[in-house]
Amino acid sequence: SIDSGEILFKGENIVAMSEKELQGIRGKEIAYIFQDPVGSLNPYRKAGQQIEEALKVHHLPCSKQRVLQIMKDVGLDKAETIYNMFPSQLSGGQCQRILIASAIACKPDLLIADEPISAIDASLQKKVLALLKDISKKHGTAIIMITHDFAVVKYICDRVVVMYGGLVMETGTVKDVLENPLHPYTLELLKCVNSLNRRDERLYTLEGRALGPSEY
């Protein structure tokens, strides 16, 4: 099992940092977009307040006008109305955009997105991916995209790391890995994806079972 190691960010080992040091980079330098947009928001706080909180934690200006502008930047129409709404009153796509707005409010250098489109309607998925791509381009934000979807990898990523059981199987440019995979596991994954496009064949499946986190 993996019980030690380093996580380097700007040459510093995050694992060795104190809680106070971690508080200084959470949200401000490294931000996270959770997989479940509705469940990740505070149900008792209005949308605008949740973005304000991200700014207040790091003592940054958090006027209503600034928050409204951030909401507009992530494509939220009728930002003034949504500002005063609770998560339960919003759609999954709107909740996801509030999460993204909170994540980019402090203009972090690194954005970690954990399956950011898996819990929203298919009609909204490409819009959210396009938004993340635009954020990266405009602000120079690096994005780590955690996903099982090779279509997402192809659309938004420059490089890809294929992992299994907590270990790196293969890494390279998206073009190299998807078109010329070197590791047998990567090749098997791609066979599963390709079989989805063939209606006259049974779906290709990997033999064996996936490891649980405790087995890594």
PDB file of C-alpha atoms in Angstrom:
ATOM      1  CA  SER A   1       0.000   0.000   0.000  1.00  0.00           C
ATOM      2  CA  ILE A   2       1.048   3.620  -0.540  1.00  0.00           C
ATOM      3  CA  ASP A   3       1.654   5.245   2.852  1.00  0.00           C
ATOM      4  CA  SER A   4       4.295   7.873   2.120  1.00  0.00           C
ATOM      5  CA  GLY A   5       5.560  10.183  -0.584  1.00  0.00           C
ATOM      6  CA  GLU A   6       5.680  13.789  -1.697  1.00  0.00           C
ATOM      7  CA  ILE A   7       3.311  16.180  -3.457  1.00  0.00           C
ATOM      8  CA  LEU A   8       5.378  18.974  -4.961  1.00  0.00           C
ATOM      9  CA  PHE A   9       3.837  22.331  -5.857  1.00  0.00           C
ATOM     10  CA  LYS A  10       6.146  25.118  -6.989  1.00  0.00           C
ATOM     11  CA  GLY A  11       9.036  23.108  -5.565  1.00  0.00           C
ATOM     12  CA  GLU A  12       7.456  22.801  -2.098  1.00  0.00           C
ATOM     13  CA  ASN A  13       6.334  19.513  -0.541  1.00  0.00           C
ATOM     14  CA  ILE A  14       2.672  20.010   0.382  1.00  0.00           C
ATOM     15  CA  VAL A  15       2.625  16.846   2.512  1.00  0.00           C
ATOM     16  CA  ALA A  16       5.166  18.379   4.904  1.00  0.00           C
ATOM     17  CA  MET A  17       3.279  21.684   5.292  1.00  0.00           C
ATOM     18  CA  SER A  18       1.567  22.734   8.507  1.00  0.00           C
ATOM     19  CA  GLU A  19      -2.191  23.313   8.593  1.00  0.00           C
ATOM     20  CA  LYS A  20      -1.609  27.072   8.617  1.00  0.00           C
ATOM     21  CA  GLU A  21       0.581  26.825   5.505  1.00  0.00           C
ATOM     22  CA  LEU A  22      -2.024  24.668   3.774  1.00  0.00           C
ATOM     23  CA  GLN A  23      -4.751  27.197   4.538  1.00  0.00           C
ATOM     24  CA  GLY A  24      -2.681  29.783   2.715  1.00  0.00           C
ATOM     25  CA  ILE A  25      -2.702  27.858  -0.567  1.00  0.00           C
ATOM     26  CA  ARG A  26      -6.118  26.155  -0.459  1.00  0.00           C
ATOM     27  CA  GLY A  27      -8.415  28.040  -2.772  1.00  0.00           C
ATOM     28  CA  LYS A  28      -5.897  30.802  -3.388  1.00  0.00           C
ATOM     29  CA  GLU A  29      -3.202  28.850  -5.242  1.00  0.00           C
ATOM     30  CA  ILE A  30      -4.816  25.428  -5.602  1.00  0.00           C
ATOM     31  CA  ALA A  31      -8.580  25.058  -6.016  1.00  0.00           C
ATOM     32  CA  TYR A  32     -10.810  22.002  -6.346  1.00  0.00           C
ATOM     33  CA  ILE A  33     -14.014  21.327  -8.271  1.00  0.00           C
ATOM     34  CA  PHE A  34     -15.928  18.460  -6.689  1.00  0.00           C
ATOM     35  CA  GLN A  35     -17.729  15.720  -8.581  1.00  0.00           C
ATOM     36  CA  ASP A  36     -21.197  16.330  -7.109  1.00  0.00           C
ATOM     37  CA  PRO A  37     -22.138  19.987  -7.719  1.00  0.00           C
ATOM     38  CA  VAL A  38     -25.348  19.955  -5.661  1.00  0.00           C
ATOM     39  CA  GLY A  39     -23.990  18.006  -2.686  1.00  0.00           C
ATOM     40  CA  SER A  40     -20.774  20.057  -2.570  1.00  0.00           C
ATOM     41  CA  LEU A  41     -22.514  23.388  -1.962  1.00  0.00           C
ATOM     42  CA  ASN A  42     -23.737  24.529   1.457  1.00  0.00           C
ATOM     43  CA  PRO A  43     -27.542  24.096   1.285  1.00  0.00           C
ATOM     44  CA  TYR A  44     -28.082  26.892   3.833  1.00  0.00           C
ATOM     45  CA  ARG A  45     -26.118  29.602   2.060  1.00  0.00           C
ATOM     46  CA  LYS A  46     -27.149  31.530  -1.031  1.00  0.00           C
ATOM     47  CA  ALA A  47     -25.140  31.162  -4.227  1.00  0.00           C
ATOM     48  CA  GLY A  48     -23.553  34.603  -3.981  1.00  0.00           C
ATOM     49  CA  GLN A  49     -22.529  34.040  -0.357  1.00  0.00           C
ATOM     50  CA  GLN A  50     -20.669  30.861  -1.286  1.00  0.00           C
ATOM     51  CA  ILE A  51     -18.500  32.745  -3.775  1.00  0.00           C
ATOM     52  CA  GLU A  52     -18.013  35.614  -1.290  1.00  0.00           C
ATOM     53  CA  GLU A  53     -16.780  33.115   1.297  1.00  0.00           C
ATOM     54  CA  ALA A  54     -14.044  31.875  -1.046  1.00  0.00           C
ATOM     55  CA  LEU A  55     -12.770  35.459  -1.295  1.00  0.00           C
ATOM     56  CA  LYS A  56     -13.174  36.329   2.399  1.00  0.00           C
ATOM     57  CA  VAL A  57     -11.087  33.350   3.548  1.00  0.00           C
ATOM     58  CA  HIS A  58      -8.075  34.893   1.813  1.00  0.00           C
ATOM     59  CA  HIS A  59      -8.934  38.498   2.751  1.00  0.00           C
ATOM     60  CA  LEU A  60      -9.660  39.509  -0.836  1.00  0.00           C
ATOM     61  CA  PRO A  61     -12.226  42.142  -1.899  1.00  0.00           C
ATOM     62  CA  CYS A  62     -15.650  40.497  -1.981  1.00  0.00           C
ATOM     63  CA  SER A  63     -18.113  43.190  -3.032  1.00  0.00           C
ATOM     64  CA  LYS A  64     -21.389  42.132  -4.584  1.00  0.00           C
ATOM     65  CA  GLN A  65     -20.328  43.624  -7.913  1.00  0.00           C
ATOM     66  CA  ARG A  66     -17.151  41.544  -7.959  1.00  0.00           C
ATOM     67  CA  VAL A  67     -19.093  38.369  -7.182  1.00  0.00           C
ATOM     68  CA  LEU A  68     -21.658  39.153  -9.882  1.00  0.00           C
ATOM     69  CA  GLN A  69     -18.856  39.641 -12.395  1.00  0.00           C
ATOM     70  CA  ILE A  70     -17.330  36.262 -11.485  1.00  0.00           C
ATOM     71  CA  MET A  71     -20.754  34.666 -11.926  1.00  0.00           C
ATOM     72  CA  LYS A  72     -21.094  36.250 -15.361  1.00  0.00           C
ATOM     73  CA  ASP A  73     -17.575  35.088 -16.251  1.00  0.00           C
ATOM     74  CA  VAL A  74     -18.654  31.462 -15.762  1.00  0.00           C
ATOM     75  CA  GLY A  75     -21.690  31.920 -17.992  1.00  0.00           C
ATOM     76  CA  LEU A  76     -24.427  32.326 -15.390  1.00  0.00           C
ATOM     77  CA  ASP A  77     -27.276  34.225 -17.000  1.00  0.00           C
ATOM     78  CA  LYS A  78     -29.415  36.363 -14.682  1.00  0.00           C
ATOM     79  CA  ALA A  79     -26.558  36.515 -12.171  1.00  0.00           C
ATOM     80  CA  GLU A  80     -28.423  39.087 -10.049  1.00  0.00           C
ATOM     81  CA  THR A  81     -31.288  36.635  -9.506  1.00  0.00           C
ATOM     82  CA  ILE A  82     -29.108  33.556  -8.978  1.00  0.00           C
ATOM     83  CA  TYR A  83     -26.987  35.504  -6.463  1.00  0.00           C
ATOM     84  CA  ASN A  84     -29.868  35.307  -3.942  1.00  0.00           C
ATOM     85  CA  MET A  85     -30.923  31.716  -4.638  1.00  0.00           C
ATOM     86  CA  PHE A  86     -30.161  28.600  -2.601  1.00  0.00           C
ATOM     87  CA  PRO A  87     -28.596  25.491  -4.208  1.00  0.00           C
ATOM     88  CA  SER A  88     -31.921  23.631  -3.980  1.00  0.00           C
ATOM     89  CA  GLN A  89     -33.450  26.271  -6.265  1.00  0.00           C
ATOM     90  CA  LEU A  90     -30.791  25.833  -8.962  1.00  0.00           C
ATOM     91  CA  SER A  91     -30.274  23.254 -11.698  1.00  0.00           C
ATOM     92  CA  GLY A  92     -27.316  20.879 -11.648  1.00  0.00           C
ATOM     93  CA  GLY A  93     -25.606  22.920 -14.357  1.00  0.00           C
ATOM     94  CA  GLN A  94     -26.077  26.157 -12.412  1.00  0.00           C
ATOM     95  CA  CYS A  95     -24.722  24.551  -9.232  1.00  0.00           C
ATOM     96  CA  GLN A  96     -21.684  23.342 -11.172  1.00  0.00           C
ATOM     97  CA  ARG A  97     -21.032  26.871 -12.427  1.00  0.00           C
ATOM     98  CA  ILE A  98     -21.320  28.226  -8.869  1.00  0.00           C
ATOM     99  CA  LEU A  99     -18.710  25.657  -7.813  1.00  0.00           C
ATOM    100  CA  ILE A 100     -16.450  26.711 -10.676  1.00  0.00           C
ATOM    101  CA  ALA A 101     -16.988  30.389  -9.817  1.00  0.00           C
ATOM    102  CA  SER A 102     -15.978  29.711  -6.197  1.00  0.00           C
ATOM    103  CA  ALA A 103     -12.932  27.766  -7.374  1.00  0.00           C
ATOM    104  CA  ILE A 104     -11.633  30.482  -9.724  1.00  0.00           C
ATOM    105  CA  ALA A 105     -12.593  33.460  -7.532  1.00  0.00           C
ATOM    106  CA  CYS A 106      -9.050  33.786  -6.149  1.00  0.00           C
ATOM    107  CA  LYS A 107      -7.451  33.119  -9.558  1.00  0.00           C
ATOM    108  CA  PRO A 108      -5.553  29.969  -8.497  1.00  0.00           C
ATOM    109  CA  ASP A 109      -2.549  28.673 -10.405  1.00  0.00           C
ATOM    110  CA  LEU A 110      -3.847  25.094 -10.293  1.00  0.00           C
ATOM    111  CA  LEU A 111      -7.411  23.836 -10.636  1.00  0.00           C
ATOM    112  CA  ILE A 112      -8.172  20.193  -9.823  1.00  0.00           C
ATOM    113  CA  ALA A 113     -11.411  19.027 -11.446  1.00  0.00           C
ATOM    114  CA  ASP A 114     -12.763  15.678 -10.239  1.00  0.00           C
ATOM    115  CA  GLU A 115     -15.134  14.276 -12.901  1.00  0.00           C
ATOM    116  CA  PRO A 116     -16.680  17.774 -13.222  1.00  0.00           C
ATOM    117  CA  ILE A 117     -19.336  16.809 -15.791  1.00  0.00           C
ATOM    118  CA  SER A 118     -20.373  13.339 -14.619  1.00  0.00           C
ATOM    119  CA  ALA A 119     -23.318  14.582 -12.525  1.00  0.00           C
ATOM    120  CA  ILE A 120     -24.856  17.045 -15.001  1.00  0.00           C
ATOM    121  CA  ASP A 121     -27.036  16.648 -18.080  1.00  0.00           C
ATOM    122  CA  ALA A 122     -25.341  15.623 -21.311  1.00  0.00           C
ATOM    123  CA  SER A 123     -26.600  18.819 -22.962  1.00  0.00           C
ATOM    124  CA  LEU A 124     -24.566  20.901 -20.496  1.00  0.00           C
ATOM    125  CA  GLN A 125     -21.402  18.816 -20.361  1.00  0.00           C
ATOM    126  CA  LYS A 126     -19.671  20.314 -23.391  1.00  0.00           C
ATOM    127  CA  LYS A 127     -20.499  23.853 -22.217  1.00  0.00           C
ATOM    128  CA  VAL A 128     -18.817  23.212 -18.857  1.00  0.00           C
ATOM    129  CA  LEU A 129     -15.750  21.706 -20.551  1.00  0.00           C
ATOM    130  CA  ALA A 130     -15.560  24.684 -22.923  1.00  0.00           C
ATOM    131  CA  LEU A 131     -15.773  26.994 -19.900  1.00  0.00           C
ATOM    132  CA  LEU A 132     -12.867  25.229 -18.155  1.00  0.00           C
ATOM    133  CA  LYS A 133     -10.839  25.348 -21.352  1.00  0.00           C
ATOM    134  CA  ASP A 134     -11.524  29.080 -21.663  1.00  0.00           C
ATOM    135  CA  ILE A 135     -10.544  29.709 -18.024  1.00  0.00           C
ATOM    136  CA  SER A 136      -7.242  27.926 -18.570  1.00  0.00           C
ATOM    137  CA  LYS A 137      -6.525  29.954 -21.693  1.00  0.00           C
ATOM    138  CA  LYS A 138      -7.518  33.355 -20.266  1.00  0.00           C
ATOM    139  CA  HIS A 139      -5.894  33.084 -16.842  1.00  0.00           C
ATOM    140  CA  GLY A 140      -3.051  30.648 -17.535  1.00  0.00           C
ATOM    141  CA  THR A 141      -4.550  28.244 -15.007  1.00  0.00           C
ATOM    142  CA  ALA A 142      -3.206  24.692 -15.060  1.00  0.00           C
ATOM    143  CA  ILE A 143      -5.956  22.067 -14.802  1.00  0.00           C
ATOM    144  CA  ILE A 144      -5.688  18.502 -13.540  1.00  0.00           C
ATOM    145  CA  MET A 145      -8.721  16.745 -14.992  1.00  0.00           C
ATOM    146  CA  ILE A 146      -9.666  13.505 -13.234  1.00  0.00           C
ATOM    147  CA  THR A 147     -11.856  11.498 -15.603  1.00  0.00           C
ATOM    148  CA  HIS A 148     -12.682   8.066 -16.994  1.00  0.00           C
ATOM    149  CA  ASP A 149     -13.909   9.564 -20.262  1.00  0.00           C
ATOM    150  CA  PHE A 150     -11.394   9.527 -23.111  1.00  0.00           C
ATOM    151  CA  ALA A 151     -13.564  11.975 -25.069  1.00  0.00           C
ATOM    152  CA  VAL A 152     -13.020  14.501 -22.266  1.00  0.00           C
ATOM    153  CA  VAL A 153      -9.289  13.801 -22.315  1.00  0.00           C
ATOM    154  CA  LYS A 154      -9.144  14.361 -26.060  1.00  0.00           C
ATOM    155  CA  TYR A 155     -11.167  17.601 -25.887  1.00  0.00           C
ATOM    156  CA  ILE A 156      -9.493  19.441 -23.031  1.00  0.00           C
ATOM    157  CA  CYS A 157      -6.138  17.872 -22.123  1.00  0.00           C
ATOM    158  CA  ASP A 158      -2.599  18.372 -23.439  1.00  0.00           C
ATOM    159  CA  ARG A 159      -1.042  15.468 -21.555  1.00  0.00           C
ATOM    160  CA  VAL A 160      -2.531  12.346 -20.015  1.00  0.00           C
ATOM    161  CA  VAL A 161      -1.535  10.049 -17.150  1.00  0.00           C
ATOM    162  CA  VAL A 162      -3.137   6.586 -17.138  1.00  0.00           C
ATOM    163  CA  MET A 163      -3.368   5.137 -13.615  1.00  0.00           C
ATOM    164  CA  TYR A 164      -4.359   1.820 -12.083  1.00  0.00           C
ATOM    165  CA  GLY A 165      -4.315   0.879  -8.421  1.00  0.00           C
ATOM    166  CA  GLY A 166      -2.787   4.230  -7.510  1.00  0.00           C
ATOM    167  CA  LEU A 167       0.187   3.677  -9.825  1.00  0.00           C
ATOM    168  CA  VAL A 168       1.096   5.380 -13.098  1.00  0.00           C
ATOM    169  CA  MET A 169       0.831   2.971 -16.015  1.00  0.00           C
ATOM    170  CA  GLU A 170       1.642   5.395 -18.822  1.00  0.00           C
ATOM    171  CA  THR A 171       2.076   9.105 -19.452  1.00  0.00           C
ATOM    172  CA  GLY A 172       2.532  11.245 -22.549  1.00  0.00           C
ATOM    173  CA  THR A 173       0.824  13.674 -24.882  1.00  0.00           C
ATOM    174  CA  VAL A 174      -2.835  12.983 -25.587  1.00  0.00           C
ATOM    175  CA  LYS A 175      -2.028  12.195 -29.226  1.00  0.00           C
ATOM    176  CA  ASP A 176       0.731   9.721 -28.329  1.00  0.00           C
ATOM    177  CA  VAL A 177      -1.216   7.885 -25.638  1.00  0.00           C
ATOM    178  CA  LEU A 178      -4.521   7.654 -27.509  1.00  0.00           C
ATOM    179  CA  GLU A 179      -3.079   6.829 -30.920  1.00  0.00           C
ATOM    180  CA  ASN A 180       0.002   4.812 -29.959  1.00  0.00           C
ATOM    181  CA  PRO A 181      -0.490   3.372 -26.451  1.00  0.00           C
ATOM    182  CA  LEU A 182       2.543   1.555 -25.054  1.00  0.00           C
ATOM    183  CA  HIS A 183       1.162  -0.060 -21.905  1.00  0.00           C
ATOM    184  CA  PRO A 184      -1.153  -3.109 -22.172  1.00  0.00           C
ATOM    185  CA  TYR A 185      -3.606  -1.566 -19.669  1.00  0.00           C
ATOM    186  CA  THR A 186      -3.978   1.593 -21.783  1.00  0.00           C
ATOM    187  CA  LEU A 187      -4.550  -0.536 -24.856  1.00  0.00           C
ATOM    188  CA  GLU A 188      -7.260  -2.523 -23.064  1.00  0.00           C
ATOM    189  CA  LEU A 189      -9.013   0.679 -21.943  1.00  0.00           C
ATOM    190  CA  LEU A 190      -9.053   1.989 -25.492  1.00  0.00           C
ATOM    191  CA  LYS A 191     -10.506  -1.298 -26.730  1.00  0.00           C
ATOM    192  CA  CYS A 192     -13.412  -0.801 -24.301  1.00  0.00           C
ATOM    193  CA  VAL A 193     -14.027   2.695 -25.658  1.00  0.00           C
ATOM    194  CA  ASN A 194     -13.819   1.625 -29.290  1.00  0.00           C
ATOM    195  CA  SER A 195     -16.289  -1.208 -28.755  1.00  0.00           C
ATOM    196  CA  LEU A 196     -18.956   1.349 -27.785  1.00  0.00           C
ATOM    197  CA  ASN A 197     -18.976   2.531 -31.402  1.00  0.00           C
ATOM    198  CA  ARG A 198     -19.662  -0.932 -32.822  1.00  0.00           C
ATOM    199  CA  ARG A 199     -23.272  -1.964 -32.504  1.00  0.00           C
ATOM    200  CA  ASP A 200     -22.695  -5.349 -34.120  1.00  0.00           C
ATOM    201  CA  GLU A 201     -20.254  -6.532 -31.446  1.00  0.00           C
ATOM    202  CA  ARG A 202     -20.442  -7.306 -27.751  1.00  0.00           C
ATOM    203  CA  LEU A 203     -18.923  -4.672 -25.489  1.00  0.00           C
ATOM    204  CA  TYR A 204     -15.274  -5.350 -24.769  1.00  0.00           C
ATOM    205  CA  THR A 205     -14.584  -5.846 -21.067  1.00  0.00           C
ATOM    206  CA  LEU A 206     -11.413  -6.077 -19.020  1.00  0.00           C
ATOM    207  CA  GLU A 207     -10.750  -9.334 -17.220  1.00  0.00           C
ATOM    208  CA  GLY A 208     -10.314  -9.409 -13.455  1.00  0.00           C
ATOM    209  CA  ARG A 209     -11.556  -6.824 -10.974  1.00  0.00           C
ATOM    210  CA  ALA A 210     -10.715  -3.258 -10.072  1.00  0.00           C
ATOM    211  CA  LEU A 211      -8.684  -2.777  -6.906  1.00  0.00           C
ATOM    212  CA  GLY A 212     -10.302  -1.061  -3.938  1.00  0.00           C
ATOM    213  CA  PRO A 213      -8.511   1.934  -2.333  1.00  0.00           C
ATOM    214  CA  SER A 214      -7.387  -0.213   0.620  1.00  0.00           C
ATOM    215  CA  GLU A 215      -5.579  -2.550  -1.786  1.00  0.00           C
ATOM    216  CA  TYR A 216      -3.409   0.118  -3.416  1.00  0.00           C
TER     217      TYR A 216
END
